[in-house]
mmCIF file of C-alpha atoms in Angstrom:
data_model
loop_
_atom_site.group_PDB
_atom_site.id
_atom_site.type_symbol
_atom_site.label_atom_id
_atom_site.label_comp_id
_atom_site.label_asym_id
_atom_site.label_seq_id
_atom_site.Cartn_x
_atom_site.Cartn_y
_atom_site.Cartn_z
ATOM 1 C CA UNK I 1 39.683 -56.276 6.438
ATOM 2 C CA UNK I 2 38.504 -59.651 5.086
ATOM 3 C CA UNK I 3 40.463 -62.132 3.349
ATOM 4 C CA UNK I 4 39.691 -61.190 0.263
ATOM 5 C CA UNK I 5 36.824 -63.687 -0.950
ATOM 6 C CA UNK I 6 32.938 -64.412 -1.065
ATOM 7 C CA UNK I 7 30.523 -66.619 -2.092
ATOM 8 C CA UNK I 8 33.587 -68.750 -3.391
ATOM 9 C CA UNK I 9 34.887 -65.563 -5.794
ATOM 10 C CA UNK I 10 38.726 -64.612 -4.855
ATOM 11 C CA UNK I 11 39.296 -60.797 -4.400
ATOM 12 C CA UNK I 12 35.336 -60.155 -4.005
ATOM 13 C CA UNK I 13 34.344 -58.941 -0.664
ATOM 14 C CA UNK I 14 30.884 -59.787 1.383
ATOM 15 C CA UNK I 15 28.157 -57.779 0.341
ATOM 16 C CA UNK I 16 27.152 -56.514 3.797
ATOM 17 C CA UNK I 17 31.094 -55.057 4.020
ATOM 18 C CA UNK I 18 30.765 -53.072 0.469
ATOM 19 C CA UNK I 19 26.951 -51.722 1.354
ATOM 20 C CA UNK I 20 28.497 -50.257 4.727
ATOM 21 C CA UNK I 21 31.225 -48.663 3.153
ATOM 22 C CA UNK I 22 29.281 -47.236 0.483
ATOM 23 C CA UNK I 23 26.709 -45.520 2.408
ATOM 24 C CA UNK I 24 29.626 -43.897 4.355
ATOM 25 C CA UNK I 25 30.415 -42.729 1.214
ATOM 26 C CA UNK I 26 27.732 -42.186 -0.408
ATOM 27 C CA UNK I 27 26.038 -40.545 3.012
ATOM 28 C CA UNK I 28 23.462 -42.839 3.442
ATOM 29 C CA UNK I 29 22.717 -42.379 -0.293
ATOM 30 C CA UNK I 30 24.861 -45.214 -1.513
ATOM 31 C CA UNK I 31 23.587 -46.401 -5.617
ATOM 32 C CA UNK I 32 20.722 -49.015 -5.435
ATOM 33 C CA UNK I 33 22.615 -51.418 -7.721
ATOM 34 C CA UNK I 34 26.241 -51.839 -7.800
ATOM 35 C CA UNK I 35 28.155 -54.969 -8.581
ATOM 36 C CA UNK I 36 30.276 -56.751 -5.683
ATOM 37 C CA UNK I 37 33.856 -55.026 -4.296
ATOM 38 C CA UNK I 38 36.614 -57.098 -3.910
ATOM 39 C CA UNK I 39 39.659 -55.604 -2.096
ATOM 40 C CA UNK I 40 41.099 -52.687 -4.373
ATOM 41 C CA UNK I 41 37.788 -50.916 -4.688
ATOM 42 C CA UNK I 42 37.510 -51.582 -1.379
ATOM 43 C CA UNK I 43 40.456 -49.681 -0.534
ATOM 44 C CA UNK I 44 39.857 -46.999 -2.730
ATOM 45 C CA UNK I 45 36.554 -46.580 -1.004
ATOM 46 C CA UNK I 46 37.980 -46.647 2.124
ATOM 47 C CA UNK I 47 40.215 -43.842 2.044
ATOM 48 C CA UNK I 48 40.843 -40.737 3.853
ATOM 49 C CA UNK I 49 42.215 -37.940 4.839
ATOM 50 C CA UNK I 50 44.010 -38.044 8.045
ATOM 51 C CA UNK I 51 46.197 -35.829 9.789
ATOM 52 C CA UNK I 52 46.739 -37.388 12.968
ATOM 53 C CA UNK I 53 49.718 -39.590 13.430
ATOM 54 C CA UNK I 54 51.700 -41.686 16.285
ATOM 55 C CA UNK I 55 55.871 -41.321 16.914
ATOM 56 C CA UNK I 56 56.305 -44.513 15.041
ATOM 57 C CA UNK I 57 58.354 -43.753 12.024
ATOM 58 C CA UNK I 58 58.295 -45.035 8.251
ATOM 59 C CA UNK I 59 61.424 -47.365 7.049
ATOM 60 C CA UNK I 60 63.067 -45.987 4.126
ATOM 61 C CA UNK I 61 61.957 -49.525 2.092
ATOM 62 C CA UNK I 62 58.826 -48.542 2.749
ATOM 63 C CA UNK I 63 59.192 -45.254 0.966
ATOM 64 C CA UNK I 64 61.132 -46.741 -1.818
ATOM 65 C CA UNK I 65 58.217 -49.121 -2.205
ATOM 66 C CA UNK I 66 55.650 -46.105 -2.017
ATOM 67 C CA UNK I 67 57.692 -44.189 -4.540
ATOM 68 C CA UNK I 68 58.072 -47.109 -7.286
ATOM 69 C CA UNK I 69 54.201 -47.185 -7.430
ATOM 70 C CA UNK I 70 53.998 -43.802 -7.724
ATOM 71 C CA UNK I 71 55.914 -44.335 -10.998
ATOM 72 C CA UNK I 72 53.694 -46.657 -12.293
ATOM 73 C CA UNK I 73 51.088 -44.209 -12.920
ATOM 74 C CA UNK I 74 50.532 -44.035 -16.293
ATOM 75 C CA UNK I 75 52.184 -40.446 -17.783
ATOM 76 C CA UNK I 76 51.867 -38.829 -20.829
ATOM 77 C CA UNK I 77 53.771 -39.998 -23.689
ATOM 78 C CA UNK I 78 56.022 -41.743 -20.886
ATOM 79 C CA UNK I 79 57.181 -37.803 -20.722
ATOM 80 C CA UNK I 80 57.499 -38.579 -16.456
ATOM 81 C CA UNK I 81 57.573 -35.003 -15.882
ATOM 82 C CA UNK I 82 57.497 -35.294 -12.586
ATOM 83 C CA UNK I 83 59.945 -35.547 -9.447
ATOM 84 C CA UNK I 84 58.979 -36.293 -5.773
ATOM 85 C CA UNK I 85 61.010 -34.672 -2.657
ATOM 86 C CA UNK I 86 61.249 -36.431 0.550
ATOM 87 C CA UNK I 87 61.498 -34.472 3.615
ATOM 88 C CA UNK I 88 61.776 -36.327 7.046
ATOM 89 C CA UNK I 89 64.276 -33.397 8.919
ATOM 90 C CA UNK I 90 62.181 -31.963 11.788
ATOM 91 C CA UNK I 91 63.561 -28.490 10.955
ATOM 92 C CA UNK I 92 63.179 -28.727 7.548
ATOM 93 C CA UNK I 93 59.534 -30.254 7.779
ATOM 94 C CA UNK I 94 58.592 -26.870 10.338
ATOM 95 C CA UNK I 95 59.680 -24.810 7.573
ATOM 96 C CA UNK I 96 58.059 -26.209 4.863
ATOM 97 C CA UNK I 97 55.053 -25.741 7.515
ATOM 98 C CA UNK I 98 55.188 -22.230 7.668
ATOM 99 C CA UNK I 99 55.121 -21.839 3.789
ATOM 100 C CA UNK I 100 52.101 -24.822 3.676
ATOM 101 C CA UNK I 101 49.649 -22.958 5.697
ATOM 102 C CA UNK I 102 51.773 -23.560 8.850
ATOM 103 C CA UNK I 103 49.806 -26.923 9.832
ATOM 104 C CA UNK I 104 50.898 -28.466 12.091
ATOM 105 C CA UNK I 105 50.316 -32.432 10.747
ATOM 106 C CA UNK I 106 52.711 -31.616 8.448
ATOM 107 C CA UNK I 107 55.542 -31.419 11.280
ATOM 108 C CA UNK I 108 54.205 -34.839 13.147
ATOM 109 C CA UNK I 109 54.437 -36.404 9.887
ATOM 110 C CA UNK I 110 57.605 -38.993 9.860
ATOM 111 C CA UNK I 111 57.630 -38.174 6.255
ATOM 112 C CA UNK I 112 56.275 -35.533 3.980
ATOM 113 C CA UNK I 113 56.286 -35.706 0.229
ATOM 114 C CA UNK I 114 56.112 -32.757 -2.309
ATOM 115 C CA UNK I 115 55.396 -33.872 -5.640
ATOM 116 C CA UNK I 116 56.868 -31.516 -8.533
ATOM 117 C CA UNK I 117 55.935 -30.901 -11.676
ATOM 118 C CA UNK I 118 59.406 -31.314 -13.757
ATOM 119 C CA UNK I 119 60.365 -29.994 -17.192
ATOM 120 C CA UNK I 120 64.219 -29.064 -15.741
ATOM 121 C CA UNK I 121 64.932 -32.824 -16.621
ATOM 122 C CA UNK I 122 63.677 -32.677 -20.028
ATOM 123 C CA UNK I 123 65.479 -29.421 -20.433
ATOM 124 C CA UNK I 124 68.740 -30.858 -19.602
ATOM 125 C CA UNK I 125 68.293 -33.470 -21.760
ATOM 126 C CA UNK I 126 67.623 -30.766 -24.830
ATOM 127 C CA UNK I 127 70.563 -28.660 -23.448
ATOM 128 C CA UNK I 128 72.871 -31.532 -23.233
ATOM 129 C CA UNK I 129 71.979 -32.112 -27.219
ATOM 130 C CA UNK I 130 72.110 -29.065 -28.290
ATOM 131 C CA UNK I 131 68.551 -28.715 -28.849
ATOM 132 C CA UNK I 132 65.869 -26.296 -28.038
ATOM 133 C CA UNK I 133 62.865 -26.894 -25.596
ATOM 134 C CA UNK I 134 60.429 -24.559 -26.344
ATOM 135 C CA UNK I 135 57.327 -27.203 -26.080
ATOM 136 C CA UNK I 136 58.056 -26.721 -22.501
ATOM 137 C CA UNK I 137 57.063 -22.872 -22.541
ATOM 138 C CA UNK I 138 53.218 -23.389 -23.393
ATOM 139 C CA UNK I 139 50.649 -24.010 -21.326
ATOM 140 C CA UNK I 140 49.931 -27.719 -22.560
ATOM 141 C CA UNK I 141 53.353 -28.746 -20.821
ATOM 142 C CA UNK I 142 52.724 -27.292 -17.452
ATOM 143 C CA UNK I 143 49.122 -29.338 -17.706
ATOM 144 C CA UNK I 144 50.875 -32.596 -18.193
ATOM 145 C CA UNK I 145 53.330 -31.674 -15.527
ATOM 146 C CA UNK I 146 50.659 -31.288 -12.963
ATOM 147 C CA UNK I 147 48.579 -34.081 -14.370
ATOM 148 C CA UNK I 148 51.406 -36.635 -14.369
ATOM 149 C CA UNK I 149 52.361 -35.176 -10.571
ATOM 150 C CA UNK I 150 48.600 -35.829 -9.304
ATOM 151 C CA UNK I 151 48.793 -39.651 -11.117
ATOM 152 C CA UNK I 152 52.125 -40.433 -9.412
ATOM 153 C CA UNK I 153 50.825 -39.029 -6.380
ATOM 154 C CA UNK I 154 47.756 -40.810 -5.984
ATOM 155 C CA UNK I 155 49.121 -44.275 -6.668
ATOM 156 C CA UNK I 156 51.305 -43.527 -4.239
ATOM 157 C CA UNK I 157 48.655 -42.532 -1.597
ATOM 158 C CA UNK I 158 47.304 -45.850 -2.338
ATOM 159 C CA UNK I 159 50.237 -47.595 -1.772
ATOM 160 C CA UNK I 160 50.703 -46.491 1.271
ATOM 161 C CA UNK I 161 47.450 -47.131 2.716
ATOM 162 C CA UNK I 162 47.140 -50.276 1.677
ATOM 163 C CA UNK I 163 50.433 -50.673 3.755
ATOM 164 C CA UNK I 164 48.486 -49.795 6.826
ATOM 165 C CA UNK I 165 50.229 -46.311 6.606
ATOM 166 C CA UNK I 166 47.793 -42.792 6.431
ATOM 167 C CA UNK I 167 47.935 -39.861 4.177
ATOM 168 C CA UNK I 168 46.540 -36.688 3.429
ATOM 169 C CA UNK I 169 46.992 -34.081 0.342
ATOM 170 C CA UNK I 170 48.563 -30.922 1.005
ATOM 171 C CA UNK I 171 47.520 -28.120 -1.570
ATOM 172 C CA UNK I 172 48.672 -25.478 0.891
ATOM 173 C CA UNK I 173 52.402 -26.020 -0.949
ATOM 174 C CA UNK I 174 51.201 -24.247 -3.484
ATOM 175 C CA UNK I 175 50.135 -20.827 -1.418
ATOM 176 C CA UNK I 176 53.936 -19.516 -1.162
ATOM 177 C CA UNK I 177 55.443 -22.053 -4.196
ATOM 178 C CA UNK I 178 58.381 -19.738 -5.421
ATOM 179 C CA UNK I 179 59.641 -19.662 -1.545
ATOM 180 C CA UNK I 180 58.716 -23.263 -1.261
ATOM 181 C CA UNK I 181 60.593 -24.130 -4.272
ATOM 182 C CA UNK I 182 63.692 -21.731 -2.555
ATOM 183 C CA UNK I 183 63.759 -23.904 0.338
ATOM 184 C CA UNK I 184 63.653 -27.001 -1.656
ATOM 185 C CA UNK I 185 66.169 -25.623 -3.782
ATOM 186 C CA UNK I 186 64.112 -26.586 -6.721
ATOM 187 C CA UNK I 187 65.687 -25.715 -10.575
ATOM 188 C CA UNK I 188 64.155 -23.718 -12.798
ATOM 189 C CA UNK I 189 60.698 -25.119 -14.551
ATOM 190 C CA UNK I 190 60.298 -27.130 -11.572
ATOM 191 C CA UNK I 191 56.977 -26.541 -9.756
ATOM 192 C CA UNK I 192 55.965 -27.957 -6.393
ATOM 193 C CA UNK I 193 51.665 -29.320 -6.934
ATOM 194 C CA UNK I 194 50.730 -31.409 -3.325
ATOM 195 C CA UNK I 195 52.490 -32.547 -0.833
ATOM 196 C CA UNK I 196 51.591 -35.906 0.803
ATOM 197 C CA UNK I 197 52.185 -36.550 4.912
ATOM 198 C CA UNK I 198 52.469 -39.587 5.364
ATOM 199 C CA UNK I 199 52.463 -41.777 8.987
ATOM 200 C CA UNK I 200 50.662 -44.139 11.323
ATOM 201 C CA UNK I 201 47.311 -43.461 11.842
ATOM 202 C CA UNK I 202 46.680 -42.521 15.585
ATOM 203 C CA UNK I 203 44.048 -44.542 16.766
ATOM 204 C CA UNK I 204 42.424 -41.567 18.386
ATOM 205 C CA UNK I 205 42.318 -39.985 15.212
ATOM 206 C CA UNK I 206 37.954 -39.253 14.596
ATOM 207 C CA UNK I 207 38.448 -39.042 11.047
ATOM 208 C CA UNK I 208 35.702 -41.114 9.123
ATOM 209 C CA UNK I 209 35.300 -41.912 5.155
ATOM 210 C CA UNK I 210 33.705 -38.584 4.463
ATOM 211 C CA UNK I 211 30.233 -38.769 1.902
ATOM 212 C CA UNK I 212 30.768 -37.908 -1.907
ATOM 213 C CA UNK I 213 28.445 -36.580 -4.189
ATOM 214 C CA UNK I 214 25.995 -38.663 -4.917
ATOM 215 C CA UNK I 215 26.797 -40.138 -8.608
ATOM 216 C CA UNK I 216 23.280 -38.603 -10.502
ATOM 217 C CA UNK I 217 25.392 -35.268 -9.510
ATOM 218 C CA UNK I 218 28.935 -36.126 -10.938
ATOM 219 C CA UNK I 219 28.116 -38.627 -13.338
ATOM 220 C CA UNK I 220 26.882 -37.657 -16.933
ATOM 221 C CA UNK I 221 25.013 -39.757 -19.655
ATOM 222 C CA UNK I 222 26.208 -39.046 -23.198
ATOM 223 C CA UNK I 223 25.485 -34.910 -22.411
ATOM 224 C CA UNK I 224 26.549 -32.516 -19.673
ATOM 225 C CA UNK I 225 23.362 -31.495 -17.204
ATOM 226 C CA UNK I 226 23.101 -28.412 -14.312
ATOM 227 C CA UNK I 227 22.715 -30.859 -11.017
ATOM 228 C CA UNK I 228 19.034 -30.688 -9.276
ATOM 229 C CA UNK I 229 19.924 -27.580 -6.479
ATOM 230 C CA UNK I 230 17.736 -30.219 -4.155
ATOM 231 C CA UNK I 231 20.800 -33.003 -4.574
ATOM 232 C CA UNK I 232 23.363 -30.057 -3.584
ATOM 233 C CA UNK I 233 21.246 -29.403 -0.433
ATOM 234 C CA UNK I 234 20.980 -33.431 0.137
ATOM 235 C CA UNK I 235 24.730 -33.789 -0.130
ATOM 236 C CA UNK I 236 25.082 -30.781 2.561
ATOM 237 C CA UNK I 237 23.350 -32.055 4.779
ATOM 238 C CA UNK I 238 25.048 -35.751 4.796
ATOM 239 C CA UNK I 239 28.349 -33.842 4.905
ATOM 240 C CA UNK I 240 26.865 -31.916 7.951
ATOM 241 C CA UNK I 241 25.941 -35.094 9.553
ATOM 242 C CA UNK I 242 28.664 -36.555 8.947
ATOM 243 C CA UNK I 243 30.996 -33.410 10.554
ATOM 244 C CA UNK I 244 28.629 -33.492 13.380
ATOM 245 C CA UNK I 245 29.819 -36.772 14.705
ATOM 246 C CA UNK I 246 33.091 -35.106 14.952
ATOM 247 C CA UNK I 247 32.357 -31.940 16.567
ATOM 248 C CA UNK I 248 31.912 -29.719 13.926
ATOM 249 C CA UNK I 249 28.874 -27.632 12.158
ATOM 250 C CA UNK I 250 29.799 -27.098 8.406
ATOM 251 C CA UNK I 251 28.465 -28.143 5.650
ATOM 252 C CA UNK I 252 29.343 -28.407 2.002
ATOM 253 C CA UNK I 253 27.692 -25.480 0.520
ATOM 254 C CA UNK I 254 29.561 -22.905 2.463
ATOM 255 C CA UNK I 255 32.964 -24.368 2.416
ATOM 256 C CA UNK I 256 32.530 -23.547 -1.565
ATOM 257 C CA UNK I 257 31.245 -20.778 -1.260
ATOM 258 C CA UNK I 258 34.148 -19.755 1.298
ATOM 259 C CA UNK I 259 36.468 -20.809 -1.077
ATOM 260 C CA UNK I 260 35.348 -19.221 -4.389
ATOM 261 C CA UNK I 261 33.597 -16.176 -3.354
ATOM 262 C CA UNK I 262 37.243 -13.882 -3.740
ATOM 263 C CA UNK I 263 40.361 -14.112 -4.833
ATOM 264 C CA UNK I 264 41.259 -13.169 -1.528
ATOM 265 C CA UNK I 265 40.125 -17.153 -0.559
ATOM 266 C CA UNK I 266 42.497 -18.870 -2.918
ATOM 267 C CA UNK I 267 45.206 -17.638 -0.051
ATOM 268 C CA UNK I 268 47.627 -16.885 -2.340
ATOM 269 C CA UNK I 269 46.982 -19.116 -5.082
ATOM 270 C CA UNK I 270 45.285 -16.790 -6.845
ATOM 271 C CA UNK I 271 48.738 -15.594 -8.164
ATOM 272 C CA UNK I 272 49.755 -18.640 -9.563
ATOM 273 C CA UNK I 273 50.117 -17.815 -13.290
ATOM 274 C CA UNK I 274 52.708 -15.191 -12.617
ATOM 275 C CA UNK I 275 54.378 -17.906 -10.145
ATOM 276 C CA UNK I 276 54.613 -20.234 -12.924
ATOM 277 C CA UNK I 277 56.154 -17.799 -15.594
ATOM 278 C CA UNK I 278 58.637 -16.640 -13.237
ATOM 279 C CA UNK I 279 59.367 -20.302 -12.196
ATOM 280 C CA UNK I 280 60.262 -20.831 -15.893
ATOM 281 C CA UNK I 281 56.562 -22.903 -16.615
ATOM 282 C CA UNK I 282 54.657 -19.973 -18.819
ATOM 283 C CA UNK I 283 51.286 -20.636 -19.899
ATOM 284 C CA UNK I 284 51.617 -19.238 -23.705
#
């Protein structure tokens, strides 16, 4: 990591370090003209998903830092509808497994976090009053309680690798949530949305920064436009290059397509809605 500075300009990086990390990201496809990083786009760029870890554990300071800048995300009207559980038990991490897609990262982890969607809290606080909570029954409210979970959960993803620590999402916690949120012994209108693992990168671990879509695909100019089919087909084949160099042979276009072809793929998910309702989060 450099120190931080170029050409005399704190917090900018060299240009030769933000090209190379852009074409990893970009595939090889990185924009022709983008101004100079400096260290916290750096980072950002930088990231990804890893799932292999070493024995060394994570101090609980280091958590506590994690968590406070997970609640610095910004959150909807300052609503914080959102809770975090820690899990570092062995047992308890192997049966949160199970429920997760029964992967087996998640038990090597030193610490796994499930970020919750919250609206018990704000309940109690009606309750306690003597006031109703109905706002909490339509769909709006369950939106900001998964938006404000994926916020707090990002920053804290960043946190934690810019403490030299790894992390990867977990939307499996969703495929079983109302036995999830059993186990967890989660109130009603709580609602588990990702789980992090979190650890020390193993050093062996082949992971790479994985290629994006390039930005003419994603990114929009005043109106929304279909992307070029010949872009898609680009993309799949950086994303097959880039799986190649670990041992692998897919490509973009049919992980999608393996995803969304049937309800069947959603593994679960695709009952959801009636998860919510039951869990006290309807979607009027």
């Amino acid at each position: 990591m450099s120190d931080g500075t170029s050409d005399g300009v704190p917090g900018r990086l060299p240009d030769a370090v933000n090209h190379s990390v852009l074409n990893q990201r970009y595939g090889g496809a990185a924009p022709a003209s983008i101004a100079p990083a400096n260290n916290v786009i750096d980072l950002l760029q930088r990231h990804r998903s890893v799932r292999s870890f070493t024995d060394e554990g994570i101090a609980d300071d280091t958590v506590t830092l994690i968590v406070s800048a997970a609640q610095s995300a910004a959150t909807s009207s300052n609503m914080q509808a959102w809770s975090v559980i820690e899990v570092r038990d062995p047992e308890h991490k192997a049966a949160i497994s199970v429920l997760a897609g029964d992967q087996a990262f998640i038990r090597r982890a030193p610490v796994f976090l499930i970020f919750v969607a919250d609206w018990s809290r704000h309940r109690g606080v009606a309750e306690h009053r003597g006031e109703t909570a109905e706002g909490v029954e339509y769909i709006e409210s369950t939106l900001v309680g998964f938006i404000d979970a994926a916020l707090a959960a990002q920053n804290a993803t960043i946190a934690a690798e810019s403490l030299g620590l790894g992390a990867v999402y977990v939307g499996a916690v969703r495929n079983r949530p109302e036995e999830l949120a059993d186990l967890l012994e989660l109130p009603p209108s709580a609602f588990p949305v990702m789980g992090i693992a979190l650890g020390h990168p193993d050093p062996a671990d082949r992971a790479g920064i994985k290629p994006r879509l390039p930005q003419d695909v994603v990114r929009h100019r005043e109106t929304y436009r279909p992307a070029p089919d010949a872009a898609i087909v680009a993309y799949d084949d950086a994303v097959r290059t880039y799986y190649a160099g670990q041992g692998m042979s897919h490509g973009w276009i049919g992980t999608i397509l393996g995803r969304i072809r049937s309800a069947a793929t959603l593994r679960g998910r695709e009952k959801l809605r009636s998860a919510l309702e039951r869990r006290g989060l309807p979607s009027k």
